[in-house]
Coordinates of C-alpha atoms in Angstrom, one line a residue:
M1 CA 25.9 48.1 -1.7
K2 CA 22.1 47.5 -1.1
Q3 CA 22.5 44.4 -2.9
T4 CA 25.4 43.2 -0.6
K5 CA 23.3 44.1 2.7
L6 CA 20.3 42.2 1.3
W7 CA 22.4 39.2 0.8
M8 CA 23.9 39.3 4.1
L9 CA 20.5 39.8 5.7
T10 CA 19.2 36.7 4.0
A11 CA 22.3 34.7 5.0
A12 CA 21.9 35.8 8.8
I13 CA 18.1 34.8 8.5
L14 CA 18.8 31.4 7.1
A15 CA 21.6 30.9 9.7
L16 CA 19.1 31.7 12.5
C17 CA 16.7 29.3 10.8
A18 CA 19.1 26.7 10.8
Q19 CA 19.6 26.9 14.6
R20 CA 15.7 26.8 15.0
P21 CA 14.5 24.0 12.6
A22 CA 10.8 24.6 12.4
A23 CA 10.1 27.5 14.6
M24 CA 10.8 30.5 12.2
L25 CA 9.6 31.6 8.8
A26 CA 12.4 32.0 6.3
Q27 CA 12.5 34.5 3.5
S28 CA 9.7 34.0 1.0
G29 CA 10.0 34.0 -2.7
D30 CA 7.7 33.8 -5.7
L31 CA 8.6 31.3 -8.3
Q32 CA 6.7 30.8 -11.6
D33 CA 3.4 29.2 -11.9
G34 CA 2.7 30.4 -8.3
V35 CA 5.1 28.4 -6.5
E36 CA 6.2 30.0 -3.3
I37 CA 9.0 29.2 -0.8
I38 CA 7.2 29.7 2.7
H39 CA 9.9 28.6 5.1
E40 CA 13.3 27.1 4.8
C41 CA 15.6 25.6 7.4
D42 CA 18.4 23.1 8.4
T43 CA 17.1 20.4 11.0
T44 CA 18.0 17.2 12.5
W45 CA 15.9 14.0 12.1
H46 CA 15.9 11.4 14.8
F47 CA 14.8 7.8 14.8
G48 CA 14.3 6.2 18.0
Y49 CA 12.2 3.8 20.0
K50 CA 10.6 4.5 23.4
G51 CA 12.8 7.8 24.0
I52 CA 15.9 6.1 23.1
N53 CA 17.6 7.7 20.1
I54 CA 18.9 5.2 17.6
Y55 CA 20.2 7.2 14.7
S56 CA 20.4 11.1 13.8
R57 CA 20.8 12.7 10.5
P58 CA 21.0 16.5 9.4
M59 CA 18.3 17.4 6.8
H60 CA 17.7 20.5 4.9
R61 CA 13.9 21.4 4.7
I62 CA 12.2 23.7 2.0
D63 CA 8.5 24.3 2.7
I64 CA 6.5 25.5 -0.3
A65 CA 2.8 26.6 -1.3
Y66 CA 1.8 25.5 -4.7
P67 CA -1.4 25.6 -6.9
S68 CA -3.4 22.6 -6.9
V69 CA -7.2 21.5 -7.3
D70 CA -9.8 20.4 -4.6
A71 CA -11.9 17.3 -4.8
H72 CA -14.5 19.1 -6.8
G73 CA -11.9 20.7 -9.4
N74 CA -11.7 24.1 -8.0
A75 CA -8.2 25.8 -7.9
I76 CA -6.8 26.1 -4.4
R77 CA -3.3 26.6 -2.9
L78 CA -1.7 23.7 -0.8
S79 CA 1.4 23.4 1.0
G80 CA 4.3 20.7 1.2
S81 CA 7.8 20.0 2.1
I82 CA 11.1 19.1 0.3
V83 CA 13.3 17.2 2.7
I84 CA 17.1 16.9 1.4
P85 CA 19.6 14.8 3.3
G86 CA 22.3 17.4 4.5
N87 CA 25.1 15.3 2.8
V88 CA 23.2 15.7 -0.5
Y89 CA 22.5 19.3 0.0
D90 CA 26.1 20.2 0.6
G91 CA 27.3 18.3 -2.3
S92 CA 29.4 15.8 -0.5
S93 CA 27.1 12.8 -1.8
P94 CA 25.2 12.3 -4.9
V95 CA 21.6 11.9 -4.9
D96 CA 19.9 8.8 -6.1
G97 CA 16.5 9.9 -6.6
V98 CA 13.2 11.5 -5.6
L99 CA 10.7 9.6 -3.1
L100 CA 6.9 11.1 -3.4
Y101 CA 5.7 10.1 -0.2
N102 CA 2.0 10.1 1.1
R103 CA 1.8 10.4 4.6
Y104 CA -0.6 8.2 6.7
T105 CA -3.8 9.2 8.6
Q106 CA -3.5 12.2 10.8
M107 CA -6.3 14.2 12.8
T108 CA -4.1 17.1 14.4
P109 CA -2.8 20.4 12.5
E110 CA 0.8 19.8 13.8
C111 CA 1.1 16.2 12.4
C112 CA 2.1 17.3 8.8
P113 CA 5.3 17.7 6.8
T114 CA 5.5 21.6 6.9
R115 CA 5.2 21.4 10.6
G116 CA 8.2 19.0 10.7
F117 CA 6.2 16.0 11.6
A118 CA 7.9 12.9 10.2
E119 CA 6.9 9.8 12.3
G120 CA 7.0 7.5 9.3
E121 CA 9.7 9.1 7.5
F122 CA 12.2 8.6 10.2
V123 CA 11.9 5.0 9.8
F124 CA 13.2 4.8 6.2
M125 CA 15.5 8.0 5.9
C126 CA 17.4 7.9 9.3
T127 CA 19.4 4.5 8.9
P128 CA 23.1 3.9 9.0
L129 CA 22.5 3.1 5.3
N130 CA 22.2 6.8 4.8
P131 CA 19.7 6.6 1.6
N132 CA 20.4 9.6 -0.5
W133 CA 16.9 10.3 -1.7
I134 CA 15.1 13.7 -1.7
L135 CA 11.6 13.3 0.1
V136 CA 8.5 15.3 -1.3
E137 CA 5.3 15.3 0.8
S138 CA 2.2 17.2 0.3
D139 CA 0.5 18.4 3.6
F140 CA -2.7 17.6 1.8
Y141 CA -6.0 19.7 2.1
G142 CA -6.9 20.6 5.8
F143 CA -3.5 20.7 6.8
G144 CA -0.4 23.5 6.5
I145 CA -1.7 26.5 5.0
T146 CA -5.3 25.0 4.6
E147 CA -5.4 23.8 8.3
Q148 CA -8.6 25.8 9.1
H149 CA -10.4 23.4 6.8
I150 CA -8.9 20.2 8.9
S151 CA -12.5 19.0 9.3
D152 CA -13.0 18.6 5.6
Q153 CA -9.6 16.7 4.8
Y154 CA -10.0 14.4 1.7
Y155 CA -9.9 11.1 3.6
V156 CA -9.6 8.3 0.8
Y157 CA -12.0 10.5 -1.2
G158 CA -11.3 9.8 -4.8
D159 CA -8.2 11.1 -6.5
A160 CA -8.2 14.5 -4.6
N161 CA -5.2 13.7 -2.7
G162 CA -3.6 12.1 -5.9
H163 CA -3.8 15.5 -7.4
A164 CA -2.4 17.1 -4.4
S165 CA 0.6 15.0 -4.4
I166 CA 1.3 14.9 -8.0
D167 CA 1.0 18.5 -8.1
C168 CA 3.4 18.8 -5.0
L169 CA 6.0 16.9 -7.1
I170 CA 5.6 19.2 -10.1
A171 CA 6.3 22.1 -7.6
A172 CA 9.3 20.5 -5.9
R173 CA 10.8 19.7 -9.2
Q174 CA 10.5 23.1 -10.4
V175 CA 12.1 24.5 -6.9
L176 CA 15.0 22.0 -7.2
S177 CA 15.6 22.6 -10.8
E178 CA 15.6 26.4 -10.2
R179 CA 18.1 25.9 -7.2
G180 CA 20.5 23.7 -9.5
I181 CA 19.8 20.7 -7.2
S182 CA 20.1 17.3 -8.8
Q183 CA 17.1 15.0 -8.4
G184 CA 19.0 11.9 -9.4
K185 CA 17.9 9.1 -11.8
Y186 CA 15.1 7.6 -10.0
L187 CA 11.5 8.5 -9.1
L188 CA 9.3 6.3 -6.5
N189 CA 5.9 6.9 -5.1
A190 CA 5.1 5.3 -1.5
G191 CA 2.5 5.2 1.2
A192 CA 0.8 3.0 3.8
S193 CA -2.6 2.9 5.1
S194 CA -4.6 6.0 3.8
G195 CA -1.2 7.2 2.4
G196 CA -1.2 3.8 0.5
Y197 CA -4.6 4.9 -0.8
D198 CA -3.4 8.1 -1.7
C199 CA -0.3 6.7 -3.4
L200 CA -2.4 4.7 -5.5
A201 CA -4.4 7.8 -6.2
A202 CA -1.3 9.6 -7.3
Q203 CA -0.5 6.7 -9.7
R204 CA -3.9 7.1 -11.1
V205 CA -3.5 10.9 -11.6
R206 CA -0.2 10.3 -13.3
D207 CA -1.4 7.6 -15.6
M208 CA -4.4 9.6 -16.7
Y209 CA -2.8 13.2 -16.8
H210 CA 0.8 13.2 -16.7
K211 CA 2.0 10.1 -18.4
E212 CA 4.4 12.0 -20.8
D213 CA 6.3 14.1 -18.0
I214 CA 6.2 11.8 -14.9
R215 CA 7.5 8.0 -14.8
F216 CA 7.4 6.3 -11.6
D217 CA 10.2 3.8 -11.3
K218 CA 8.2 2.0 -8.7
T219 CA 5.1 2.7 -6.6
L220 CA 5.0 1.1 -3.1
A221 CA 1.8 0.7 -1.5
A222 CA 0.5 -1.1 1.9
A223 CA -2.6 -1.9 3.8
A224 CA -4.5 0.5 1.4
P225 CA -8.4 1.0 1.5
F226 CA -8.4 0.7 -2.3
D227 CA -12.0 -0.3 -2.5
V228 CA -13.8 1.7 0.0
N229 CA -17.1 -0.1 -0.7
Q230 CA -15.7 -3.4 -0.2
A231 CA -14.0 -2.5 3.0
Y232 CA -17.1 -1.1 4.3
N233 CA -19.0 -4.4 3.3
K234 CA -16.3 -6.1 5.7
Y235 CA -17.0 -3.9 8.3
I236 CA -20.6 -4.7 8.2
S237 CA -20.0 -8.2 8.0
A238 CA -17.6 -8.2 11.3
K239 CA -19.8 -5.6 13.1
D240 CA -19.7 -7.3 16.4
N241 CA -15.9 -8.2 16.4
P242 CA -14.4 -6.2 19.3
K243 CA -11.0 -6.8 17.6
Q244 CA -12.0 -4.5 14.4
D245 CA -10.4 -1.1 14.5
I246 CA -13.5 1.0 13.7
I247 CA -11.6 4.3 13.5
F248 CA -10.8 4.1 9.8
A249 CA -14.7 3.6 8.9
L250 CA -15.7 6.4 11.1
V251 CA -13.1 8.9 9.7
V252 CA -14.4 7.7 6.1
L253 CA -18.2 8.2 7.0
N254 CA -17.3 11.7 8.1
A255 CA -15.3 12.6 4.8
F256 CA -17.8 11.2 2.5
N257 CA -20.8 12.6 4.5
R258 CA -19.1 16.1 4.5
Q259 CA -17.6 16.2 1.0
D260 CA -20.4 14.8 -0.9
N261 CA -23.0 16.8 1.2
L262 CA -25.1 13.6 2.0
G263 CA -26.6 15.6 4.9
F264 CA -26.5 13.0 7.6
T265 CA -26.1 14.4 11.1
P266 CA -24.2 12.7 13.7
Q267 CA -27.4 11.4 15.7
Q268 CA -28.6 9.9 12.3
M269 CA -25.3 7.9 11.8
F270 CA -24.1 7.2 15.3
T271 CA -25.3 6.1 18.5
E272 CA -25.3 7.9 21.7
P273 CA -23.0 9.1 23.5
L274 CA -20.6 8.9 20.4
A275 CA -23.3 11.0 18.3
S276 CA -22.9 14.0 20.7
K277 CA -19.2 13.7 20.9
F278 CA -18.5 13.1 17.4
D279 CA -18.0 16.7 15.9
E280 CA -15.7 17.6 18.9
W281 CA -13.5 14.4 18.4
F282 CA -13.2 14.1 14.8
N283 CA -13.9 17.8 13.4
T284 CA -11.8 20.0 15.5
G285 CA -8.4 18.7 15.1
R286 CA -7.7 18.4 18.8
Y287 CA -7.7 14.7 19.0
S288 CA -4.9 12.2 17.6
I289 CA -5.8 8.8 16.4
A290 CA -4.5 7.4 19.6
Q291 CA -6.6 9.8 21.8
L292 CA -9.9 9.1 19.6
R293 CA -9.2 5.0 19.9
D294 CA -9.0 5.7 24.2
S295 CA -12.1 8.1 23.8
L296 CA -14.1 5.4 22.3
K297 CA -13.1 2.5 24.8
E298 CA -14.1 5.0 27.6
I299 CA -17.6 5.2 26.1
G300 CA -17.8 1.3 25.5
V301 CA -17.8 1.5 21.8
T302 CA -15.5 -1.1 20.7
T303 CA -17.7 -2.7 17.8
F304 CA -19.1 -1.3 14.6
T305 CA -22.6 -2.2 16.0
Q306 CA -21.9 -0.1 19.0
A307 CA -21.0 2.7 17.0
M308 CA -23.5 2.8 14.0
Q309 CA -27.3 3.3 14.0
P310 CA -29.0 0.1 12.4
E311 CA -29.6 1.7 9.1
F312 CA -26.0 2.0 8.3
L313 CA -25.6 -1.7 9.1
D314 CA -28.3 -2.6 6.6
Y315 CA -27.4 -3.1 3.0
G316 CA -31.0 -2.5 1.8
S317 CA -31.6 0.8 3.8
D318 CA -31.8 4.0 2.0
E319 CA -29.1 5.5 4.2
C320 CA -26.7 2.7 3.6
K321 CA -27.6 2.7 -0.3
K322 CA -27.1 6.6 -0.3
L323 CA -23.6 6.2 1.5
K324 CA -22.5 3.3 -0.9
A325 CA -23.3 5.2 -3.9
A326 CA -21.0 7.9 -2.8
F327 CA -18.4 5.3 -2.3
E328 CA -19.0 4.1 -5.9
S329 CA -19.1 7.5 -7.6
H330 CA -15.3 8.1 -6.3
D331 CA -14.0 4.7 -6.8
L332 CA -10.4 5.0 -7.9
T333 CA -10.8 2.4 -10.6
N334 CA -13.4 4.6 -12.5
G335 CA -12.0 5.6 -16.0
W336 CA -8.5 4.3 -14.9
T337 CA -6.5 2.1 -17.3
P338 CA -3.3 1.1 -15.6
D339 CA -0.2 1.7 -17.5
P340 CA 1.5 -1.5 -17.9
D341 CA 5.0 0.0 -18.0
Q342 CA 4.6 0.9 -14.4
S343 CA 5.8 -1.4 -11.5
Y344 CA 4.1 -2.0 -8.1
Y345 CA 4.8 -3.4 -4.6
Y346 CA 1.8 -4.1 -2.5
L347 CA 1.9 -5.4 0.9
H348 CA -1.1 -6.0 3.2
Y349 CA -1.4 -8.5 6.3
A350 CA -3.8 -11.4 5.8
H351 CA -6.1 -10.5 8.9
D352 CA -5.7 -6.7 9.1
M353 CA -8.5 -5.5 11.5
A354 CA -8.1 -1.8 10.5
V355 CA -8.2 -1.9 6.6
P356 CA -9.8 -5.3 5.3
S357 CA -7.2 -7.3 3.3
A358 CA -9.9 -7.8 0.8
S359 CA -9.5 -4.1 -0.3
G360 CA -5.7 -4.9 -1.0
R361 CA -6.7 -8.0 -2.8
T362 CA -8.9 -5.7 -5.0
V363 CA -5.5 -3.8 -5.8
L364 CA -4.0 -7.2 -7.1
D365 CA -7.0 -8.1 -9.1
F366 CA -7.5 -4.7 -10.7
L367 CA -3.9 -4.3 -11.9
T368 CA -4.0 -8.2 -13.1
S369 CA -7.1 -7.7 -14.9
N370 CA -6.8 -4.2 -16.3
G371 CA -3.1 -3.7 -16.6
G372 CA -1.7 -7.2 -17.7
Y373 CA 0.3 -7.5 -14.5
K374 CA 1.8 -10.8 -13.2
K375 CA 1.9 -11.2 -9.6
S376 CA 5.2 -12.6 -8.0
L377 CA 7.2 -12.4 -4.7
I378 CA 10.5 -11.6 -6.8
P379 CA 10.5 -8.2 -8.0
E380 CA 12.7 -8.8 -10.9
L381 CA 10.4 -11.4 -12.4
T382 CA 7.2 -9.2 -12.5
N383 CA 6.0 -5.5 -12.3
L384 CA 3.7 -6.5 -9.6
T385 CA 5.5 -7.8 -6.5
T386 CA 3.2 -9.0 -3.7
C387 CA 3.1 -9.7 0.1
M388 CA 0.0 -10.9 1.2
F389 CA 0.8 -13.8 3.2
I390 CA 1.7 -12.6 6.7
M391 CA -0.9 -14.1 9.0
S392 CA -1.3 -11.1 11.5
D393 CA -4.4 -8.9 12.3
S394 CA -2.1 -5.9 13.0
H395 CA -2.4 -2.8 10.7
T396 CA 0.3 -0.8 12.7
I397 CA 2.9 -3.4 12.5
S398 CA 2.3 -4.0 8.8
G399 CA 3.0 -0.1 8.5
I400 CA 6.4 -0.6 10.2
Q401 CA 7.2 -3.5 8.0
F402 CA 6.3 -1.3 5.0
M403 CA 8.7 1.3 6.1
L404 CA 11.6 -1.1 6.8
H405 CA 11.1 -2.4 3.1
L406 CA 11.0 1.0 2.0
A407 CA 14.1 1.9 3.5
A408 CA 15.7 -1.4 2.0
T409 CA 14.2 -0.3 -1.5
L410 CA 15.8 3.2 -1.3
T411 CA 19.1 1.7 -0.5
A412 CA 19.1 -1.4 -3.0
Y413 CA 17.3 0.4 -6.0
P414 CA 20.6 2.2 -7.2
V415 CA 22.5 -1.0 -6.9
L416 CA 20.1 -3.3 -8.5
Y417 CA 19.1 -1.0 -11.3
Y418 CA 22.3 1.1 -12.1
D419 CA 21.8 3.3 -15.0
G420 CA 18.1 2.7 -15.0
E421 CA 18.6 -1.1 -16.1
L422 CA 18.6 -4.2 -14.1
N423 CA 21.9 -5.2 -12.9
T424 CA 22.3 -8.5 -14.9
H425 CA 24.5 -10.2 -12.7
Y426 CA 21.7 -9.8 -9.8
Y427 CA 19.0 -11.0 -12.4
D428 CA 21.0 -14.0 -13.2
L429 CA 20.6 -15.1 -9.5
V430 CA 16.8 -14.7 -9.5
K431 CA 15.5 -15.4 -13.0
V432 CA 14.7 -19.0 -12.1
G433 CA 12.8 -18.0 -9.2
T434 CA 9.4 -19.5 -10.4
P435 CA 8.2 -22.9 -8.9
M436 CA 8.9 -24.6 -12.3
G437 CA 12.3 -22.6 -12.7
I438 CA 13.4 -24.0 -9.4
I439 CA 12.4 -27.5 -10.1
R440 CA 14.5 -27.5 -13.5
L441 CA 17.4 -25.8 -11.9
L442 CA 17.5 -28.5 -9.1
E443 CA 17.3 -31.2 -11.9
E444 CA 20.3 -29.6 -13.9
K445 CA 22.1 -29.8 -10.6
G446 CA 21.4 -33.6 -10.6
I447 CA 18.7 -33.6 -7.9
D448 CA 15.8 -36.0 -8.8
V449 CA 12.8 -33.8 -7.8
A450 CA 10.4 -36.4 -9.1
Q451 CA 11.9 -39.2 -7.2
A452 CA 11.8 -36.9 -4.0
F453 CA 8.2 -35.9 -4.7
N454 CA 7.0 -39.5 -5.2
S455 CA 8.6 -40.7 -2.2
L456 CA 6.8 -38.3 -0.1
T457 CA 3.4 -39.0 -1.7
G458 CA 3.8 -42.9 -1.4
D459 CA 4.3 -43.7 -5.2
D460 CA 6.0 -47.1 -5.5
G461 CA 7.4 -46.1 -9.0
S462 CA 4.9 -48.3 -10.9
G463 CA 3.8 -45.3 -12.9
G464 CA 0.4 -44.6 -11.2
G465 CA 1.3 -41.1 -10.4
M466 CA 0.0 -39.4 -7.4
D467 CA -3.2 -40.7 -5.7
F468 CA -5.5 -37.7 -5.5
G469 CA -7.8 -39.4 -3.1
S470 CA -4.7 -39.6 -0.7
L471 CA -3.8 -36.2 -1.5
L472 CA -7.3 -34.9 -0.6
S473 CA -7.3 -36.8 2.6
T474 CA -3.8 -35.4 3.5
L475 CA -5.2 -31.7 2.7
T476 CA -8.1 -32.3 5.0
K477 CA -5.8 -33.1 7.8
Y478 CA -3.7 -30.4 6.9
D479 CA -6.7 -28.0 7.4
E480 CA -7.3 -29.4 10.7
M481 CA -3.8 -28.4 11.6
L482 CA -4.1 -25.0 10.1
Q483 CA -7.1 -24.2 12.0
E484 CA -5.1 -24.5 15.1
Y485 CA -3.2 -21.5 13.9
G486 CA -6.2 -19.4 13.0
T487 CA -6.4 -20.2 9.2
N488 CA -7.4 -22.9 6.9
L489 CA -6.5 -24.3 3.6
G490 CA -8.7 -22.2 1.6
E491 CA -7.0 -19.2 2.9
V492 CA -3.6 -20.7 2.5
M493 CA -4.4 -21.4 -1.4
L494 CA -5.8 -17.7 -1.6
I495 CA -2.5 -16.5 0.0
A496 CA -0.7 -18.5 -2.5
D497 CA -2.5 -16.8 -5.4
D498 CA -1.9 -13.6 -3.8
S499 CA 1.8 -14.2 -3.8
G500 CA 1.7 -15.1 -7.6
L501 CA 1.8 -19.0 -7.1
S502 CA -1.7 -19.6 -8.8
M503 CA -3.7 -22.7 -9.1
A504 CA -2.3 -23.0 -12.6
D505 CA 1.4 -23.1 -11.4
I506 CA 0.6 -25.8 -8.7
M507 CA -1.2 -27.7 -11.6
E508 CA 1.8 -27.3 -13.8
I509 CA 4.1 -28.6 -11.0
I510 CA 1.9 -31.6 -10.2
N511 CA 1.6 -32.4 -14.1
Y512 CA 5.2 -32.0 -14.7
L513 CA 6.2 -34.6 -11.8
N514 CA 3.3 -36.9 -12.4
S515 CA 4.1 -37.0 -16.3
K516 CA 7.8 -37.6 -15.6
T517 CA 6.9 -40.7 -13.2
A518 CA 4.6 -42.0 -15.9
E519 CA 7.2 -41.6 -18.6
Q520 CA 9.9 -43.4 -16.7
A521 CA 7.5 -46.2 -15.8
A522 CA 6.0 -46.7 -19.5
G523 CA 9.2 -46.9 -21.3
D524 CA 7.9 -45.5 -24.6
A525 CA 6.7 -42.2 -25.7
A526 CA 3.3 -43.2 -26.8
A527 CA 2.5 -44.8 -23.4
A528 CA 4.0 -41.6 -21.7
R529 CA 1.6 -39.5 -23.8
E530 CA -1.2 -41.7 -22.6
M531 CA -0.3 -41.5 -19.2
R532 CA 0.2 -37.8 -19.2
Q533 CA -3.3 -37.3 -20.7
K534 CA -4.8 -39.6 -17.9
A535 CA -3.1 -37.4 -15.2
N536 CA -4.4 -34.2 -16.8
E537 CA -7.9 -35.5 -16.8
Q538 CA -7.3 -36.9 -13.2
M539 CA -6.4 -33.2 -12.1
V540 CA -9.1 -31.5 -13.7
G541 CA -11.8 -34.0 -12.1
Y542 CA -10.1 -33.6 -8.9
F543 CA -10.1 -29.7 -8.9
Y544 CA -13.9 -29.5 -10.3
Y545 CA -15.4 -32.5 -8.1
N546 CA -13.4 -32.4 -5.0
L547 CA -11.6 -29.4 -4.2
L548 CA -14.4 -27.0 -5.1
D549 CA -16.8 -28.9 -3.0
W550 CA -14.2 -28.9 -0.1
L551 CA -14.1 -25.0 -0.5
K552 CA -17.5 -24.6 -0.4
E553 CA -18.3 -26.6 2.4
N554 CA -15.6 -24.6 4.3
N555 CA -17.4 -21.4 3.2
V556 CA -14.5 -20.0 1.4
D557 CA -15.8 -17.2 -1.2
L558 CA -14.9 -18.6 -4.4
N559 CA -15.3 -15.1 -6.0
E560 CA -12.5 -14.0 -3.9
L561 CA -10.2 -16.9 -4.9
Q562 CA -9.9 -15.6 -8.5
I563 CA -8.8 -19.1 -9.4
G564 CA -9.4 -20.1 -13.2
L565 CA -8.4 -22.7 -15.4

């Protein structure tokens, strides 16, 4: 009888909670290993624009407390959420998988998953496509049950949030398993901006400590300040640019100063009146990111120079060296050998004014250099898909694009990868999606690519091949045109490399087309080989003596190009 009454009481509490989505604490229950359900309710998520609701979706949210570690290895308890689409929770639809989502920068305590905050999540979960994925999110330290420590959040601070995120996933899996809720076939890991950093930190923690029990099908990151030291260098180099969004740098400085006990006071780091207002604005949790931007504008701080004391803009100063040493000691690349069996998608706008795109380029360089990854725009041809070619300075819009891409991924993944294997019918459509593959496919269809190419370059078919002097002249003219659009040929080449179209690919195409023309004109194999060798020598000479000089004259950082022969 007592058990029946207890069950009825529990049901009544849960029913009441369902009517009041995030306002009421449900029955708590201890699980194994210290995982605790602290709140549970039905709710409705809405996606809209400027107050207009576009789409709504019933969801079921389970908030948990779970064991983890802080940035210094000490045992702590954190909170996080498990959000299950209503149609999955009631059993009317199968679940496709679990998405471990790492939220982007927030400064106020109500902006966390266990408070029902889901500003970005609405974009990829509330669509008419109804992606049937279970969402797992950590509040991270300084939010949720640790919000009294909001001034000490681990903002892009090593793998601290990586541990928080992975531990939340482990706890969520336990809860779902004990509830008998299917977790589907797939596991994705995602995040943008600081969440992109945390998403990569989670991947690092997985690769180093959970390789046997956690396997991500794909990690999707965007606009991540992966290399904090490099990003800070870019802030200094653009210190007088009023378009630069300096909020990121200020929050990073605050986090490292507090967590590494660097001992800098606001007056030592910042100019007045920012120094006097800094603790109130950045360490109380009373101001959102938007409010902080407005507040900085009100006091006339729109550039890094206006915000910082001169010592923090001088690479040679003791203060700057101390700060940069802290950045280096927490670099995510320290000790991390990427698992080549994992898959990545990375997006970063070319002129991002909040998180420098050079930091994103470091992600690509790190994975290609240390994990054997090959970049490509086509996911099915690589384990490192890139999108670094959009000529925009927006950080916010890149986040929206990322959310839309994530929504498409959640919907498409179960179709393209049925039973965990790539859909072979789909693969047949994209397997030729390399530059040379496309050329060969066109020729198989009867299209003479070489003839079309040579008609464009002005070759009369006499066997001379491409005129590299003319090409250089043409490239220079293109550069003048590109500069009108805020870019240059060096940057376009860099973007081509970011997208997997390396200089080696370009040379392969030119060599192939040149050789084919020579072979047709020479009439015999020996002459063709001689012509091909001559063409190769021309290309090497052109590259070293013409193109590199041109790049240097245009102040293109050759170290960033990552072009090798």
